Short mmCIF file of C-alpha atoms in Angstrom, two decimals:
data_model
loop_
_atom_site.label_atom_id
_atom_site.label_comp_id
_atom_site.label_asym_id
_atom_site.label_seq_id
_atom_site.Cartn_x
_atom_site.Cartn_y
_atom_site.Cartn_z
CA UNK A 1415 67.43 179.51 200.57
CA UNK A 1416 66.83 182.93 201.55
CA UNK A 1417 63.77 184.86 202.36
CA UNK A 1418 64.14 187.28 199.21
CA UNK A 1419 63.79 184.14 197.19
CA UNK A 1420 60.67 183.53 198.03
CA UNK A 1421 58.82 186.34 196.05
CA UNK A 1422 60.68 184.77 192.59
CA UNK A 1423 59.80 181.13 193.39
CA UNK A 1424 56.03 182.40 194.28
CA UNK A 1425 56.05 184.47 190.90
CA UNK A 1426 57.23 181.29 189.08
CA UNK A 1427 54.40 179.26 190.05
CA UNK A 1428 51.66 182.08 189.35
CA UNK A 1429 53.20 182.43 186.10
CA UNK A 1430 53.34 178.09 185.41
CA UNK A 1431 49.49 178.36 187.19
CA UNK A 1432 48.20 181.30 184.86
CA UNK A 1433 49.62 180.03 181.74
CA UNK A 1434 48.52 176.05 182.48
CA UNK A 1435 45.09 177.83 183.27
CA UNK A 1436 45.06 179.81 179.83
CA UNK A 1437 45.86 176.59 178.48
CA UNK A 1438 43.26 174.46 180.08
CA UNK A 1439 40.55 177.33 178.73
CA UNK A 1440 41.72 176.97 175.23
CA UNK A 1441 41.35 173.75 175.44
CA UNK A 1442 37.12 173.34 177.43
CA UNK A 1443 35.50 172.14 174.70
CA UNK A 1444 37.81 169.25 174.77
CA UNK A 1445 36.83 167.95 177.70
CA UNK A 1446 36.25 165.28 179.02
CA UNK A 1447 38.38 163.45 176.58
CA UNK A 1448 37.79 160.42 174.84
CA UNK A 1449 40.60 157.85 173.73
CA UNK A 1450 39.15 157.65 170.57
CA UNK A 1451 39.53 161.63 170.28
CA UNK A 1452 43.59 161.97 170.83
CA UNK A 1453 44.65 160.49 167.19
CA UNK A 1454 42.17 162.88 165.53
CA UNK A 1455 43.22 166.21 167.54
CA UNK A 1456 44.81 168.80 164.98
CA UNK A 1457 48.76 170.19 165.89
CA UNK A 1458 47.66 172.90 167.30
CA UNK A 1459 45.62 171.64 169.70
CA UNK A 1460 48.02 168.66 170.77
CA UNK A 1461 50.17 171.92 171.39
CA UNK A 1462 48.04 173.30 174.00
CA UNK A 1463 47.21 169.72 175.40
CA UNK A 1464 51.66 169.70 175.99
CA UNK A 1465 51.58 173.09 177.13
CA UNK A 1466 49.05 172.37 180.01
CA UNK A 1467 50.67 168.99 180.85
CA UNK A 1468 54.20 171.17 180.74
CA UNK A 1469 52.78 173.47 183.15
CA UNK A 1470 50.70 171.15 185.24
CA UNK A 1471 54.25 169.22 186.16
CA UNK A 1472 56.47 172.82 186.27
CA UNK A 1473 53.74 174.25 189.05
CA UNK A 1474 53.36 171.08 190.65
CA UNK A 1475 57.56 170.32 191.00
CA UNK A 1476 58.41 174.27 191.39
CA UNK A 1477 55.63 174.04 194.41
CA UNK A 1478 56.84 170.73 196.20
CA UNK A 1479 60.78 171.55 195.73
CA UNK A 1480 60.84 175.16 196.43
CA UNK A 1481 57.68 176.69 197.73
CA UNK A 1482 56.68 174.30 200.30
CA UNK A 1483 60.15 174.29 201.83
CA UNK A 1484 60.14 177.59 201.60
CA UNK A 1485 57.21 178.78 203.72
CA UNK A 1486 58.58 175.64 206.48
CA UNK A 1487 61.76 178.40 206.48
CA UNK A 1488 59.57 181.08 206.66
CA UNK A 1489 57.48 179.93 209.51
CA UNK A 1490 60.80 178.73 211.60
CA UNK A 1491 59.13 175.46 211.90
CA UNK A 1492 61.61 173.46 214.11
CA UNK A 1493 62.61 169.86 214.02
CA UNK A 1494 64.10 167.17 211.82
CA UNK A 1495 62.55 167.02 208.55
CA UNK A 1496 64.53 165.86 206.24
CA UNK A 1497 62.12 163.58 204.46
CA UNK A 1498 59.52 164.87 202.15
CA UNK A 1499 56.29 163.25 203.97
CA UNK A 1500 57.84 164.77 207.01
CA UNK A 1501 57.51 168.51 205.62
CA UNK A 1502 54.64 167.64 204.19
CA UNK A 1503 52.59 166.55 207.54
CA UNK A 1504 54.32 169.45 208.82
CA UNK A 1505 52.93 171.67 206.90
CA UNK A 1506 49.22 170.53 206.96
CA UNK A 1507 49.68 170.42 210.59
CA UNK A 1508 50.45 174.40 210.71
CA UNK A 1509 47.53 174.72 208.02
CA UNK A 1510 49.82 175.93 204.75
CA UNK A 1511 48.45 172.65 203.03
CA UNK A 1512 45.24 171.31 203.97
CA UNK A 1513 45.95 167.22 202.83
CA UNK A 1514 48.85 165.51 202.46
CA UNK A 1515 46.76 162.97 200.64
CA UNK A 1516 45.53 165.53 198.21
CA UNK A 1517 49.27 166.42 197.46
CA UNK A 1518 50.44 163.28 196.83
CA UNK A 1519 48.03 162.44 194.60
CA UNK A 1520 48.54 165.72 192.66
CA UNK A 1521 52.44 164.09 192.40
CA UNK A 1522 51.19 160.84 191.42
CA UNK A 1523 49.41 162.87 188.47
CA UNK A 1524 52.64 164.65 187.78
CA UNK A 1525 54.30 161.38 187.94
CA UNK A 1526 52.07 159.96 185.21
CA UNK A 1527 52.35 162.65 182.72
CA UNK A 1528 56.19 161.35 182.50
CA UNK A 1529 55.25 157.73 181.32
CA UNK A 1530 54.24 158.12 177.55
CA UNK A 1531 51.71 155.35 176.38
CA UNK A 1532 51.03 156.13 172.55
CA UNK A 1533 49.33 152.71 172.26
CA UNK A 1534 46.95 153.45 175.45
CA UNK A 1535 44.86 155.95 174.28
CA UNK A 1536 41.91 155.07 176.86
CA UNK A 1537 44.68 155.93 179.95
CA UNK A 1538 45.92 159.06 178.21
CA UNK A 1539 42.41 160.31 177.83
CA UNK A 1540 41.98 159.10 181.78
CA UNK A 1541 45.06 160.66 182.68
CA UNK A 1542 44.72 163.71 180.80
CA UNK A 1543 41.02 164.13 182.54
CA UNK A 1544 41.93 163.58 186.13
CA UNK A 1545 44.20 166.36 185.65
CA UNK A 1546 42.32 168.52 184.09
CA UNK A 1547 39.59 168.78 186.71
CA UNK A 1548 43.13 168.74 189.56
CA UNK A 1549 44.10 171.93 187.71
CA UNK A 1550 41.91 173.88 189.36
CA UNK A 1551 42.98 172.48 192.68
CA UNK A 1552 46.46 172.89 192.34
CA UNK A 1553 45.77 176.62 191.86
CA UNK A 1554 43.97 176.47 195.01
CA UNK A 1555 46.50 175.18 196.95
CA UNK A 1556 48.80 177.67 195.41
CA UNK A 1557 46.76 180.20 196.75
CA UNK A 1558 46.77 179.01 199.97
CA UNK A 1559 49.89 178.24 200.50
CA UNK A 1560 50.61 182.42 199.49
CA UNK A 1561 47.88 183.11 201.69
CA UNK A 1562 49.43 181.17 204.38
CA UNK A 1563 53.09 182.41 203.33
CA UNK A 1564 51.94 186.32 203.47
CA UNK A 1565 51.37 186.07 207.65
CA UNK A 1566 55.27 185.09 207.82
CA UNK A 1567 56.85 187.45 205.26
CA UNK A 1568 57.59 190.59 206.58
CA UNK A 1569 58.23 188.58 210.12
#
């Protein structure tokens, strides 16, 4: 990957994390969801629900495919890492992510928005809740990570 690609990857998350965060504010007085609450929700708003899910998963895969690696480019970082837990202790260790733990359980919310369970209302409302509060945090770590990025750029 080269170094001018990391400006377009960067821009492609803000644009996943502003439009999930539009989303999740369109969506406030929604929350916290109930299972009983998901059959009755109008077209519109199921909409919105997909289009924060959608953008939840694009910010959350565009990060851990492309950013991260990116900034370990950017901040020569040398050694073997060829497995994923590898970059990402790496990167905690140098400060561009503050948990590993946090991460992965941002993934494992990621992961979960790919299982559909129409007949489990109760763990899409739980589902659907834990992210919405992780939102927030996954902007966070966005920002940190750019933060972190911006000391290596122009190096």
């Amino acid at each position: 990957m080269s170094a001018g690609a990391f400006p377009l990857v960067l821009e492609q998350c803000e644009t996943h994390a502003r439009r999930m965060q539009w989303a999740k504010h369109a969506l406030q007085a929604f929350f916290p969801l109930h299972a009983n609450q998901l059959h009755a929700l109008d077209d519109a708003t199921v909409a919105i629900i997909d289009q924060f899910v959608g953008r939840f998963a694009k910010l959350q895969d565009a990060m851990g495919a492309k950013l991260l690696p990116m900034v370990l480019e950017l901040t020569k970082e040398q050694g073997d890492l060829q497995a994923y837990l590898d970059k990402l202790n790496r990167l905690e260790k140098i400060g561009a992510l503050a948990s590993v733990d946090e991460w992965l359980e941002l993934r494992e919310m990621r992961n979960a928005f790919a299982h559909d369970y129409p007949e489990e209302s109760a763990l899409q409302a739980a589902v659907l809740n834990r992210a919405f509060v992780a939102a927030d945090r996954l902007v966070e770590i966005l920002h940190r990570v750019k933060e972190f990025a911006a000391r290596y750029e122009h190096e």
